[in-house]
Amino acid sequence: MIGRLLASRGRNLTRREALECYLFISPVCIGLLAFTIGPILASLYFSFTEYNIIRAPKWVGLGKFHDLIQDELFWQSLKVTSLYVVMHLPLSLVLALGIALLMNQKVRGIIFFRTVYYLPSVVSGVAVALLWMWIFNPEFGILNTLLALVNIRGPAWLFDEHWSLPAIALMSLWGVGGSMLIYLAGLQGIPSELYEAAEIDGASRWRRFWFITLPLLSTVILFNLVMGLIASFQEFTPAYVMTSGGPNFSTLFYNYYLYENAFEYLYMGYASAMAWVLLVIVLILTLLVFKSSPMWVFYQERQKE
Amino acid sequence: MSVAQGTSRTTARRLEHFLTYLLLVTGGVVICIPFFWMISTSLKQQMDVYLFPPQWIPEPVQWDNYRQVMTFWPFWTYVGNSVFVSVGSIVGKLIASSLAAYGFARLRARGRDVIFVILLSTMMLPSQVTLIPQFILFSKLRWIDSFKPLVVPAFFLGPFYVFLLRQFFMTISFELEDAARMDGCNSLQVFYRVILPLSMPALAIVAIFEFRGRWNDFLEPLIFLNSPSKRTLALALQFFQGSEGVLPQLHLLMAASFLSMVPLLVLFTVAQKRFIQGIVFTGIKG
């Protein structure tokens, strides 16, 4: 429809229209080149060099990638990040969906609860990390105090290499409201006639969830899955603020180790190599998710305009 | 349907209602405990922070902690820095993304859709890939330790916002635009006389998103700023924490952390409804 309307305006306009279009999108195009595509290519180049900013980059070929393979801490950071993904992602996806289902109930005061559940995801970063450090405090923190009430002796959390990563994963669940809201948006987009029809047919609540809600929500699940995956690999603030990657490298997140290399030791070449390895990993994982999606994602027929 | 059946159905409904509320309230309480603990700690005397078992309600309540937080370190300087960076970014992203979204949504040109797809795909990019060259670029430009690296790129970036606003602009009717053109408006005039006034809700969402992102941002200020006087609030909080993970003044640290959260908590509570609409918009039509 849009095309037809525009076409009716005649040829003279088209050329001018194109020029105007380019002008309107030019700031973003400049940014795309200067701050995104340019830097991507630059970091690819740096990954083949030894570079500390002060001296000119020195070409070392695949040397930095070779160093990476032999760097135990690199493998540790990959392991930590993967473990974090495994602990954090499935749990947060399920929890967010569960809360969204609860939030979709039509009961009085639901707006108030929505706000309460959503608020923790609004605040993130340093203040949240500081707060949870205090919550996780082994002696005076509220978590172990509450556990003591039910006769559980809580671990030392951030000071214990076995519990530090689960602690950070637990903290991240507090902010699950963000993906909850995206699920909720998806839920509210499901036409209620579908449920009504199913109810008339006598479908149980569980069947309605399994055969209506879940299929119609699968694109949203896919979205949350991909975004959660990418975000996990970018986790930085908790490692920096709460643990400095410790104890005993148990919270050496990939992004934190990259930061250390780049901005504390100025190993720009090495860090660029790490960044590119990460880019490839994220690309492969995202591709896998998308490739597998026809098996479990239900695409609605697009409505005609 | 018999009366008995009807009653049992209402009972079931009631029970369901009750269980829903039970879940909602339990979850809500669990979610609020960290906030409560933070506020409670922030109002304690220094000695009382390390009492065992802990005090839930501070006794006596030390309102003075908040006065101390605002006076014994340059709190308002940090707030000012955060506000400056946030507002600068918001203005930049609003201008750049709304202009581009108009171009992508309503003006036709060869290669437009290809550029749009490339732009969208950069959303999936891990930021580390661009961060190091950006740092090198900014240090060559001698922008390090100024707010420029945090604000200037905002006038050229924002793929997600371009996407969001494009979705919104596409819903605005072309009749309005055509009428304006009949009256002799050019595209720029159409853009700010017709499109922008109709898009205030979407623009507000962009502003809110960007405010949250910038206010909470830690990595970029950490990398780009050096001088203590230029720290944003988030960065200053981290330095306030002190070295070696020791927390000598926890009551003040919690007061400062809470204060840093207040603008976001207030903003999102007030804008909640509009905000959910925004997410519905991006989520469904995407």
Coordinates of C-alpha atoms in Angstrom, one line a residue:
Chain A
M1 CA 0.0 0.0 0.0
I2 CA 2.8 2.3 0.9
G3 CA 4.5 1.6 -2.3
R4 CA 1.4 2.4 -4.4
L5 CA 0.9 5.7 -2.6
L6 CA 4.4 6.7 -3.2
A7 CA 4.5 5.6 -6.8
S8 CA 1.5 7.8 -7.5
R9 CA 3.6 10.8 -6.8
G10 CA 5.5 10.5 -10.0
R11 CA 9.1 10.1 -11.0
N12 CA 10.5 13.5 -10.3
L13 CA 9.9 13.1 -6.6
T14 CA 11.6 9.7 -6.4
R15 CA 15.1 11.1 -7.0
R16 CA 14.6 13.8 -4.5
E17 CA 13.0 11.4 -2.1
A18 CA 16.0 9.1 -2.3
L19 CA 18.4 12.0 -1.6
E20 CA 16.3 13.0 1.4
C21 CA 16.2 9.5 2.7
Y22 CA 20.0 9.4 2.6
L23 CA 20.2 12.7 4.4
F24 CA 17.9 11.5 7.1
I25 CA 19.8 8.3 7.7
S26 CA 23.2 9.8 7.3
P27 CA 24.1 10.4 11.0
V28 CA 23.3 6.8 11.8
C29 CA 25.2 5.7 8.7
I30 CA 28.3 7.7 9.8
G31 CA 28.0 6.2 13.3
L32 CA 27.7 2.7 11.8
L33 CA 30.9 3.2 9.9
A34 CA 32.9 5.2 12.5
F35 CA 31.8 3.5 15.7
T36 CA 30.8 0.0 14.6
I37 CA 32.0 -1.4 11.3
G38 CA 35.3 0.5 11.4
P39 CA 36.1 -0.6 14.9
I40 CA 35.1 -4.2 14.1
L41 CA 37.6 -4.3 11.2
A42 CA 40.2 -2.5 13.3
S43 CA 39.9 -5.0 16.1
L44 CA 40.3 -7.8 13.6
Y45 CA 43.5 -6.2 12.5
F46 CA 44.7 -5.7 16.1
S47 CA 44.1 -9.3 16.9
F48 CA 46.9 -10.2 14.5
T49 CA 49.3 -7.7 16.2
E50 CA 51.1 -6.9 19.4
Y51 CA 49.9 -3.6 20.4
N52 CA 50.0 -1.5 23.6
I53 CA 48.8 1.9 22.3
I54 CA 52.1 3.6 23.0
R55 CA 54.1 1.8 20.3
A56 CA 52.8 1.1 16.8
P57 CA 51.1 -2.3 16.3
K58 CA 53.5 -5.1 15.4
W59 CA 52.2 -7.8 13.1
V60 CA 52.4 -11.2 14.7
G61 CA 50.1 -13.2 12.5
L62 CA 48.2 -15.8 14.4
G63 CA 50.5 -15.4 17.4
K64 CA 47.9 -14.0 19.7
F65 CA 45.4 -16.7 19.0
H66 CA 48.2 -19.3 19.6
D67 CA 48.8 -17.6 23.0
L68 CA 45.1 -17.7 23.8
I69 CA 44.9 -21.5 23.3
Q70 CA 47.8 -21.9 25.7
D71 CA 46.4 -19.5 28.3
E72 CA 44.8 -21.4 31.1
L73 CA 43.0 -18.3 32.3
F74 CA 41.4 -17.9 28.9
W75 CA 40.0 -21.4 29.2
Q76 CA 39.0 -20.7 32.8
S77 CA 37.1 -17.5 31.7
L78 CA 35.3 -19.5 29.0
K79 CA 34.4 -22.2 31.5
V80 CA 33.2 -19.7 34.1
T81 CA 31.0 -17.9 31.4
S82 CA 29.6 -21.2 30.1
L83 CA 28.8 -22.4 33.6
Y84 CA 27.1 -19.1 34.3
V85 CA 25.0 -19.4 31.1
V86 CA 24.0 -22.9 32.1
M87 CA 23.0 -21.8 35.6
H88 CA 21.5 -18.5 34.7
L89 CA 19.7 -18.8 31.4
P90 CA 17.3 -21.8 31.8
L91 CA 16.4 -20.8 35.3
S92 CA 15.7 -17.1 34.3
L93 CA 13.8 -18.1 31.2
V94 CA 11.4 -20.4 33.1
L95 CA 11.1 -18.1 36.1
A96 CA 10.4 -15.1 33.9
L97 CA 7.7 -17.0 32.0
G98 CA 6.2 -18.3 35.2
I99 CA 5.9 -14.8 36.7
A100 CA 4.6 -13.4 33.4
L101 CA 1.8 -16.0 33.5
L102 CA 1.0 -14.9 37.0
M103 CA 1.1 -11.3 36.0
N104 CA -1.4 -12.0 33.1
Q105 CA -4.1 -12.9 35.6
K106 CA -6.9 -10.4 35.7
V107 CA -7.0 -9.8 39.4
R108 CA -7.3 -6.5 41.3
G109 CA -4.1 -4.7 42.0
I110 CA -2.2 -6.5 39.4
I111 CA -0.6 -3.3 38.1
F112 CA 0.9 -2.7 41.5
F113 CA 2.4 -6.2 41.6
R114 CA 3.7 -5.8 38.0
T115 CA 5.6 -2.7 39.2
V116 CA 7.0 -4.4 42.2
Y117 CA 8.2 -7.4 40.2
Y118 CA 9.6 -5.2 37.5
L119 CA 11.5 -2.7 39.6
P120 CA 14.6 -4.7 40.4
S121 CA 15.4 -5.1 36.8
V122 CA 15.3 -1.3 36.4
V123 CA 18.2 -0.8 38.7
S124 CA 21.3 -2.6 37.7
G125 CA 25.0 -2.1 37.8
V126 CA 27.2 -1.0 40.7
A127 CA 24.5 -0.1 43.3
V128 CA 22.9 -3.6 42.9
A129 CA 26.3 -5.3 43.1
L130 CA 27.1 -3.5 46.3
L131 CA 23.8 -4.3 47.8
W132 CA 24.1 -8.0 47.0
M133 CA 27.6 -8.1 48.4
W134 CA 26.1 -7.0 51.7
I135 CA 23.3 -9.5 51.3
F136 CA 25.8 -12.3 50.7
N137 CA 28.0 -11.3 53.6
P138 CA 28.6 -14.6 55.4
E139 CA 28.3 -13.4 59.0
F140 CA 26.0 -10.3 58.9
G141 CA 24.2 -10.7 55.6
I142 CA 20.5 -11.1 55.4
L143 CA 20.7 -14.3 53.3
N144 CA 22.6 -16.4 55.8
T145 CA 20.5 -14.9 58.6
L146 CA 17.3 -16.1 56.9
L147 CA 18.9 -19.5 56.1
A148 CA 19.8 -19.8 59.8
L149 CA 16.1 -19.4 60.6
V150 CA 15.4 -22.7 58.9
N151 CA 18.5 -24.3 60.4
I152 CA 20.7 -24.1 57.3
R153 CA 24.2 -22.9 57.7
G154 CA 24.8 -20.8 54.6
P155 CA 28.1 -20.9 52.7
A156 CA 30.6 -18.0 52.5
W157 CA 29.1 -17.2 49.1
L158 CA 31.4 -14.7 47.4
F159 CA 34.3 -15.8 49.5
D160 CA 33.9 -19.5 48.6
E161 CA 35.1 -20.5 45.2
H162 CA 32.3 -23.1 44.9
W163 CA 29.5 -20.7 45.8
S164 CA 30.7 -17.4 44.2
L165 CA 29.4 -18.1 40.7
P166 CA 26.0 -19.5 41.9
A167 CA 25.7 -16.4 44.1
I168 CA 26.1 -14.1 41.1
A169 CA 23.6 -16.2 39.1
L170 CA 21.2 -16.0 42.1
M171 CA 21.6 -12.2 42.1
S172 CA 20.8 -12.0 38.4
L173 CA 17.5 -13.7 39.0
W174 CA 16.4 -10.7 41.0
G175 CA 16.5 -8.8 37.7
V176 CA 14.3 -11.3 35.8
G177 CA 11.5 -8.7 35.5
G178 CA 12.9 -7.4 32.2
S179 CA 12.3 -10.6 30.3
M180 CA 9.1 -11.2 32.3
L181 CA 7.7 -8.0 30.8
I182 CA 8.6 -9.2 27.2
Y183 CA 6.8 -12.4 27.9
L184 CA 3.9 -10.5 29.3
A185 CA 3.7 -8.4 26.1
G186 CA 3.7 -11.6 24.1
L187 CA 0.9 -13.1 26.3
Q188 CA -1.2 -10.1 25.9
G189 CA -0.9 -10.4 22.2
I190 CA -2.6 -13.8 22.2
P191 CA -6.2 -13.4 21.1
S192 CA -8.5 -14.4 23.9
E193 CA -10.9 -16.1 21.5
L194 CA -8.4 -18.9 21.2
Y195 CA -8.7 -19.6 24.9
E196 CA -12.4 -19.3 24.9
A197 CA -12.8 -21.7 22.0
A198 CA -10.5 -24.2 23.7
E199 CA -12.4 -23.8 27.0
I200 CA -15.7 -24.6 25.2
D201 CA -14.0 -27.7 23.7
G202 CA -13.3 -28.7 27.3
A203 CA -9.5 -28.3 27.1
S204 CA -7.9 -28.4 30.5
R205 CA -5.8 -25.5 31.8
W206 CA -2.6 -27.5 31.2
R207 CA -3.6 -28.3 27.6
R208 CA -4.5 -24.7 26.9
F209 CA -1.0 -23.7 28.1
W210 CA 0.7 -26.4 26.2
F211 CA -1.1 -26.1 22.9
I212 CA -2.0 -22.4 22.8
T213 CA 0.2 -20.3 25.0
L214 CA 3.6 -22.0 24.5
P215 CA 3.4 -22.2 20.7
L216 CA 2.3 -18.7 20.3
L217 CA 4.9 -17.5 22.7
S218 CA 7.8 -19.4 21.2
T219 CA 9.1 -16.5 19.1
V220 CA 9.3 -14.5 22.3
I221 CA 11.1 -17.3 24.0
L222 CA 13.5 -17.4 21.1
F223 CA 14.1 -13.6 21.5
N224 CA 14.7 -13.9 25.2
L225 CA 17.0 -16.9 24.7
V226 CA 19.2 -15.1 22.1
M227 CA 19.3 -11.9 24.0
G228 CA 20.1 -13.7 27.3
L229 CA 22.9 -15.6 25.7
I230 CA 24.5 -12.4 24.3
A231 CA 24.0 -10.6 27.6
S232 CA 25.6 -13.4 29.6
F233 CA 28.8 -13.2 27.6
Q234 CA 28.9 -9.5 28.3
E235 CA 28.6 -9.8 32.1
F236 CA 31.1 -7.5 33.7
T237 CA 30.0 -5.4 36.6
P238 CA 29.5 -8.2 39.2
A239 CA 32.9 -9.6 38.5
Y240 CA 34.6 -6.2 38.8
V241 CA 32.7 -4.9 41.8
M242 CA 32.0 -8.0 43.9
T243 CA 34.8 -10.5 43.4
S244 CA 37.6 -9.1 41.1
G245 CA 37.2 -12.5 39.3
G246 CA 38.0 -14.5 42.4
P247 CA 38.2 -16.3 44.7
N248 CA 40.7 -18.5 42.8
F249 CA 39.4 -17.3 39.4
S250 CA 36.0 -18.8 40.1
T251 CA 34.2 -15.7 38.7
L252 CA 36.6 -14.8 36.0
F253 CA 34.0 -13.9 33.5
Y254 CA 35.1 -13.7 29.9
N255 CA 34.4 -10.0 29.6
Y256 CA 36.2 -9.3 32.8
Y257 CA 39.3 -11.1 31.7
L258 CA 39.2 -9.3 28.4
Y259 CA 38.9 -6.0 30.3
E260 CA 41.9 -6.9 32.4
N261 CA 44.0 -7.6 29.4
A262 CA 42.9 -4.6 27.5
F263 CA 42.8 -1.9 30.0
E264 CA 44.9 -3.0 32.9
Y265 CA 47.8 -4.6 31.1
L266 CA 47.2 -2.8 27.8
Y267 CA 47.5 -6.0 25.8
M268 CA 45.3 -4.6 23.0
G269 CA 46.2 -7.2 20.5
Y270 CA 45.5 -10.1 22.9
A271 CA 42.2 -8.6 24.0
S272 CA 41.2 -8.0 20.4
A273 CA 41.9 -11.6 19.7
M274 CA 39.6 -12.5 22.7
A275 CA 36.9 -10.2 21.4
W276 CA 37.0 -11.9 18.0
V277 CA 36.8 -15.3 19.5
L278 CA 33.8 -14.1 21.5
L279 CA 32.2 -12.7 18.3
V280 CA 32.6 -16.1 16.6
I281 CA 31.2 -18.0 19.6
V282 CA 28.2 -15.7 19.9
L283 CA 27.6 -16.0 16.1
I284 CA 27.8 -19.8 16.2
L285 CA 25.5 -20.0 19.2
T286 CA 23.0 -17.6 17.8
L287 CA 23.0 -19.5 14.5
L288 CA 22.4 -22.8 16.3
V289 CA 19.5 -21.3 18.1
F290 CA 18.0 -20.0 14.9
K291 CA 18.7 -23.2 13.0
S292 CA 17.0 -25.2 15.6
S293 CA 14.1 -22.9 15.9
P294 CA 11.9 -24.5 13.2
M295 CA 11.8 -27.5 15.4
W296 CA 10.3 -25.6 18.3
V297 CA 9.3 -22.1 17.2
F298 CA 5.8 -21.6 15.8
Y299 CA 5.6 -18.8 13.3
Q300 CA 2.2 -17.3 12.9
E301 CA 1.1 -16.6 9.4
R302 CA 1.8 -12.9 8.8
Q303 CA -1.3 -10.8 8.6
K304 CA -1.8 -9.1 5.3
E305 CA -1.5 -5.3 5.4
Chain B
M1 CA -26.9 -26.4 35.5
S2 CA -27.7 -27.3 39.1
V3 CA -27.3 -24.8 42.0
A4 CA -24.7 -27.1 43.7
Q5 CA -22.5 -27.2 40.6
G6 CA -22.7 -23.4 40.4
T7 CA -21.6 -23.0 44.0
S8 CA -18.7 -25.4 43.7
R9 CA -17.6 -23.4 40.7
T10 CA -17.6 -20.2 42.6
T11 CA -15.7 -21.9 45.4
A12 CA -13.1 -23.1 42.9
R13 CA -12.8 -19.5 41.5
R14 CA -12.3 -18.2 45.0
L15 CA -9.7 -20.7 45.8
E16 CA -7.9 -19.9 42.6
H17 CA -8.1 -16.2 43.4
F18 CA -6.7 -16.8 46.9
L19 CA -3.8 -18.9 45.6
T20 CA -3.0 -16.3 42.9
Y21 CA -2.8 -13.6 45.6
L22 CA -0.8 -15.9 47.9
L23 CA 1.8 -16.4 45.1
L24 CA 1.8 -12.7 44.2
V25 CA 2.3 -11.6 47.7
T26 CA 5.0 -14.2 48.6
G27 CA 7.0 -13.4 45.5
G28 CA 6.5 -9.7 46.1
V29 CA 7.8 -9.9 49.6
V30 CA 10.9 -11.9 48.5
I31 CA 11.6 -9.4 45.8
C32 CA 11.3 -6.5 48.2
I33 CA 13.6 -7.9 50.9
P34 CA 16.8 -6.7 49.2
F35 CA 15.4 -3.2 48.9
F36 CA 14.2 -3.3 52.5
W37 CA 17.6 -4.5 53.7
M38 CA 19.4 -1.7 51.9
I39 CA 17.1 1.0 53.3
S40 CA 17.3 -0.5 56.8
T41 CA 21.1 -0.7 56.7
S42 CA 21.3 2.9 55.4
L43 CA 19.4 4.2 58.4
K44 CA 21.5 2.4 61.1
Q45 CA 24.3 3.7 63.3
Q46 CA 27.7 2.4 62.1
M47 CA 28.0 0.0 65.1
D48 CA 24.6 -1.5 64.6
V49 CA 25.3 -2.6 61.1
Y50 CA 27.3 -5.5 62.5
L51 CA 24.9 -6.7 65.2
F52 CA 24.1 -10.3 65.4
P53 CA 21.3 -11.2 64.9
P54 CA 20.7 -8.3 62.6
Q55 CA 18.3 -5.5 63.4
W56 CA 15.4 -5.4 60.9
I57 CA 14.2 -2.0 61.9
P58 CA 17.0 0.4 62.8
E59 CA 16.9 1.8 66.3
P60 CA 17.5 4.7 66.5
V61 CA 16.8 5.7 62.9
Q62 CA 19.7 7.7 61.6
W63 CA 18.3 10.1 59.0
D64 CA 21.6 11.9 59.4
N65 CA 23.3 9.3 57.3
Y66 CA 21.7 10.7 54.2
R67 CA 22.9 14.2 55.1
Q68 CA 26.4 12.8 55.5
V69 CA 26.3 11.0 52.2
M70 CA 25.5 14.3 50.5
T71 CA 28.1 16.3 52.2
F72 CA 31.2 14.3 53.1
W73 CA 32.0 13.5 49.5
P74 CA 31.2 15.5 46.3
F75 CA 28.0 13.6 45.9
W76 CA 26.3 16.4 43.9
T77 CA 29.2 16.6 41.5
Y78 CA 28.8 13.0 40.7
V79 CA 25.0 13.4 40.3
G80 CA 25.7 16.3 38.0
N81 CA 28.1 14.3 35.9
S82 CA 25.6 11.4 35.6
V83 CA 22.9 13.8 34.7
F84 CA 25.0 15.5 32.1
V85 CA 26.1 12.3 30.4
S86 CA 22.5 10.9 30.5
V87 CA 20.8 14.0 29.2
G88 CA 23.5 14.4 26.5
S89 CA 23.1 10.8 25.4
I90 CA 19.3 11.1 25.4
V91 CA 19.3 14.2 23.2
G92 CA 21.8 12.6 20.8
K93 CA 20.0 9.3 20.5
L94 CA 16.6 11.0 20.1
I95 CA 17.9 13.1 17.2
A96 CA 19.9 10.5 15.4
S97 CA 17.4 7.6 15.8
S98 CA 14.2 9.6 15.0
L99 CA 15.8 11.1 11.8
A100 CA 17.0 7.7 10.7
A101 CA 13.7 6.0 11.6
Y102 CA 11.8 8.5 9.5
G103 CA 14.1 7.8 6.5
F104 CA 13.8 4.1 6.9
A105 CA 10.1 4.1 7.5
R106 CA 8.8 6.6 5.0
L107 CA 11.3 7.6 2.3
R108 CA 12.3 5.3 -0.4
A109 CA 15.9 5.0 -1.7
R110 CA 18.0 2.3 -3.3
G111 CA 19.9 0.3 -0.7
R112 CA 17.8 1.6 2.1
D113 CA 16.6 -1.8 3.3
V114 CA 20.1 -3.4 3.1
I115 CA 21.5 -0.6 5.3
F116 CA 18.6 -1.2 7.7
V117 CA 19.3 -4.9 8.0
I118 CA 23.0 -4.2 8.5
L119 CA 22.1 -1.7 11.2
L120 CA 19.8 -4.2 12.9
S121 CA 22.3 -7.0 12.9
T122 CA 24.8 -4.8 14.8
M123 CA 22.4 -5.1 17.8
M124 CA 23.6 -8.6 18.2
L125 CA 27.2 -7.6 18.3
P126 CA 29.1 -8.1 21.6
S127 CA 30.2 -4.6 22.5
Q128 CA 33.8 -5.8 23.3
V129 CA 34.5 -6.1 19.6
T130 CA 34.1 -2.4 19.1
L131 CA 35.2 -1.2 22.5
I132 CA 39.0 -1.5 22.1
P133 CA 39.3 0.3 18.8
Q134 CA 36.9 2.9 20.1
F135 CA 39.2 3.4 23.1
I136 CA 42.2 3.7 20.8
L137 CA 40.3 6.2 18.5
F138 CA 39.3 8.3 21.5
S139 CA 42.7 8.4 23.0
K140 CA 44.2 9.5 19.6
L141 CA 41.6 12.3 19.6
R142 CA 42.6 13.1 23.2
W143 CA 39.0 12.6 24.3
I144 CA 40.0 10.3 27.2
D145 CA 39.0 11.8 30.6
S146 CA 36.3 13.9 29.1
F147 CA 32.6 13.3 28.7
K148 CA 33.0 13.3 24.9
P149 CA 33.4 9.5 24.4
L150 CA 30.2 9.0 26.5
V151 CA 28.1 11.6 24.7
V152 CA 29.3 12.3 21.1
P153 CA 28.8 8.7 19.7
A154 CA 25.2 8.9 20.9
F155 CA 24.5 11.5 18.2
F156 CA 25.3 8.7 15.6
L157 CA 24.2 5.5 17.2
G158 CA 21.1 3.6 18.4
P159 CA 20.1 0.7 16.2
F160 CA 17.5 -0.5 18.7
Y161 CA 15.8 2.9 18.9
V162 CA 15.8 3.2 15.1
F163 CA 14.0 -0.1 15.0
L164 CA 11.5 0.9 17.7
L165 CA 10.7 4.3 16.2
R166 CA 10.5 3.0 12.6
Q167 CA 7.9 0.5 13.8
F168 CA 6.0 3.4 15.3
F169 CA 6.3 5.8 12.4
M170 CA 5.0 3.1 10.0
T171 CA 1.7 3.2 11.8
I172 CA 1.1 6.9 11.2
S173 CA -1.3 7.5 8.4
F174 CA 0.1 8.8 5.1
E175 CA -2.9 11.0 4.5
L176 CA -1.7 13.4 7.2
E177 CA 1.7 13.5 5.6
D178 CA 0.3 14.0 2.1
A179 CA -1.9 16.8 3.3
A180 CA 1.2 18.5 4.8
R181 CA 3.0 18.1 1.6
M182 CA 0.1 19.6 -0.3
D183 CA 0.5 22.6 1.9
G184 CA 4.1 22.9 0.7
C185 CA 5.9 21.1 3.6
N186 CA 9.2 19.4 2.7
S187 CA 10.3 16.2 4.3
L188 CA 12.1 17.9 7.2
Q189 CA 9.0 19.9 7.9
V190 CA 6.8 16.9 7.7
F191 CA 9.1 15.2 10.1
Y192 CA 9.0 17.7 12.8
R193 CA 5.5 19.1 12.3
V194 CA 3.6 15.9 11.7
I195 CA 5.6 12.8 12.6
L196 CA 7.3 14.0 15.8
P197 CA 4.3 15.5 17.5
L198 CA 2.4 12.2 16.9
S199 CA 5.2 10.1 18.2
M200 CA 5.7 11.5 21.7
P201 CA 4.9 8.2 23.5
A202 CA 7.6 6.3 21.4
L203 CA 10.1 9.1 21.9
A204 CA 9.5 9.0 25.7
I205 CA 10.2 5.3 25.7
V206 CA 13.5 5.9 23.9
A207 CA 14.4 8.6 26.4
I208 CA 13.5 6.3 29.4
F209 CA 15.5 3.4 28.0
E210 CA 18.5 5.5 27.3
F211 CA 18.3 7.2 30.7
R212 CA 18.4 3.8 32.4
G213 CA 21.2 2.5 30.3
R214 CA 23.4 5.6 30.9
W215 CA 22.6 6.0 34.5
N216 CA 23.5 2.4 35.3
D217 CA 26.5 2.2 32.9
F218 CA 29.7 1.3 34.6
L219 CA 32.2 -0.1 32.0
E220 CA 32.4 2.9 29.7
P221 CA 32.8 5.5 32.4
L222 CA 35.4 3.2 34.0
I223 CA 37.4 3.1 30.8
F224 CA 37.0 6.6 29.5
L225 CA 37.2 8.7 32.7
N226 CA 40.2 9.1 35.0
S227 CA 39.8 12.2 37.2
P228 CA 37.9 11.8 40.4
S229 CA 36.0 15.0 39.8
K230 CA 34.6 13.6 36.5
R231 CA 33.3 10.3 37.9
T232 CA 29.7 9.5 37.3
L233 CA 27.6 8.3 40.3
A234 CA 28.0 4.6 39.4
L235 CA 31.7 5.0 39.0
A236 CA 32.0 7.0 42.3
L237 CA 30.1 4.3 44.2
Q238 CA 32.6 1.7 43.1
F239 CA 35.5 3.9 44.4
F240 CA 33.6 4.6 47.5
Q241 CA 33.5 0.9 48.3
G242 CA 37.2 1.2 49.2
S243 CA 39.9 -1.2 48.5
E244 CA 40.2 -4.9 49.2
G245 CA 36.5 -5.5 49.4
V246 CA 36.3 -4.2 52.9
L247 CA 33.2 -2.1 53.6
P248 CA 34.1 0.2 56.4
Q249 CA 31.1 2.5 56.2
L250 CA 28.4 0.2 55.0
H251 CA 25.6 2.3 56.3
L252 CA 26.7 5.2 54.2
L253 CA 27.5 3.0 51.2
M254 CA 23.9 1.6 51.3
A255 CA 22.5 5.1 51.7
A256 CA 24.5 6.2 48.6
S257 CA 23.5 3.2 46.6
F258 CA 19.8 3.7 47.5
L259 CA 20.0 7.4 46.5
S260 CA 21.5 6.4 43.2
M261 CA 18.6 4.1 42.5
V262 CA 15.9 6.6 43.5
P263 CA 15.6 8.4 40.1
L264 CA 15.2 5.2 38.2
L265 CA 12.7 3.7 40.7
V266 CA 10.6 6.9 40.6
L267 CA 10.8 7.2 36.8
F268 CA 9.8 3.7 36.2
T269 CA 7.0 3.6 38.7
V270 CA 5.5 6.7 37.2
A271 CA 6.0 5.7 33.5
Q272 CA 5.2 2.0 34.0
K273 CA 2.1 1.9 31.9
R274 CA 3.6 3.8 28.9
F275 CA 6.7 1.6 29.2
I276 CA 4.8 -1.7 29.0
Q277 CA 3.1 -0.4 25.9
G278 CA 6.5 0.3 24.4
I279 CA 7.6 -3.2 25.0
V280 CA 4.4 -4.6 23.7
F281 CA 5.0 -2.6 20.6
T282 CA 8.6 -3.9 20.0
G283 CA 7.8 -7.4 21.1
I284 CA 4.8 -8.2 19.1
K285 CA 5.3 -6.4 15.8
G286 CA 8.9 -7.3 15.6

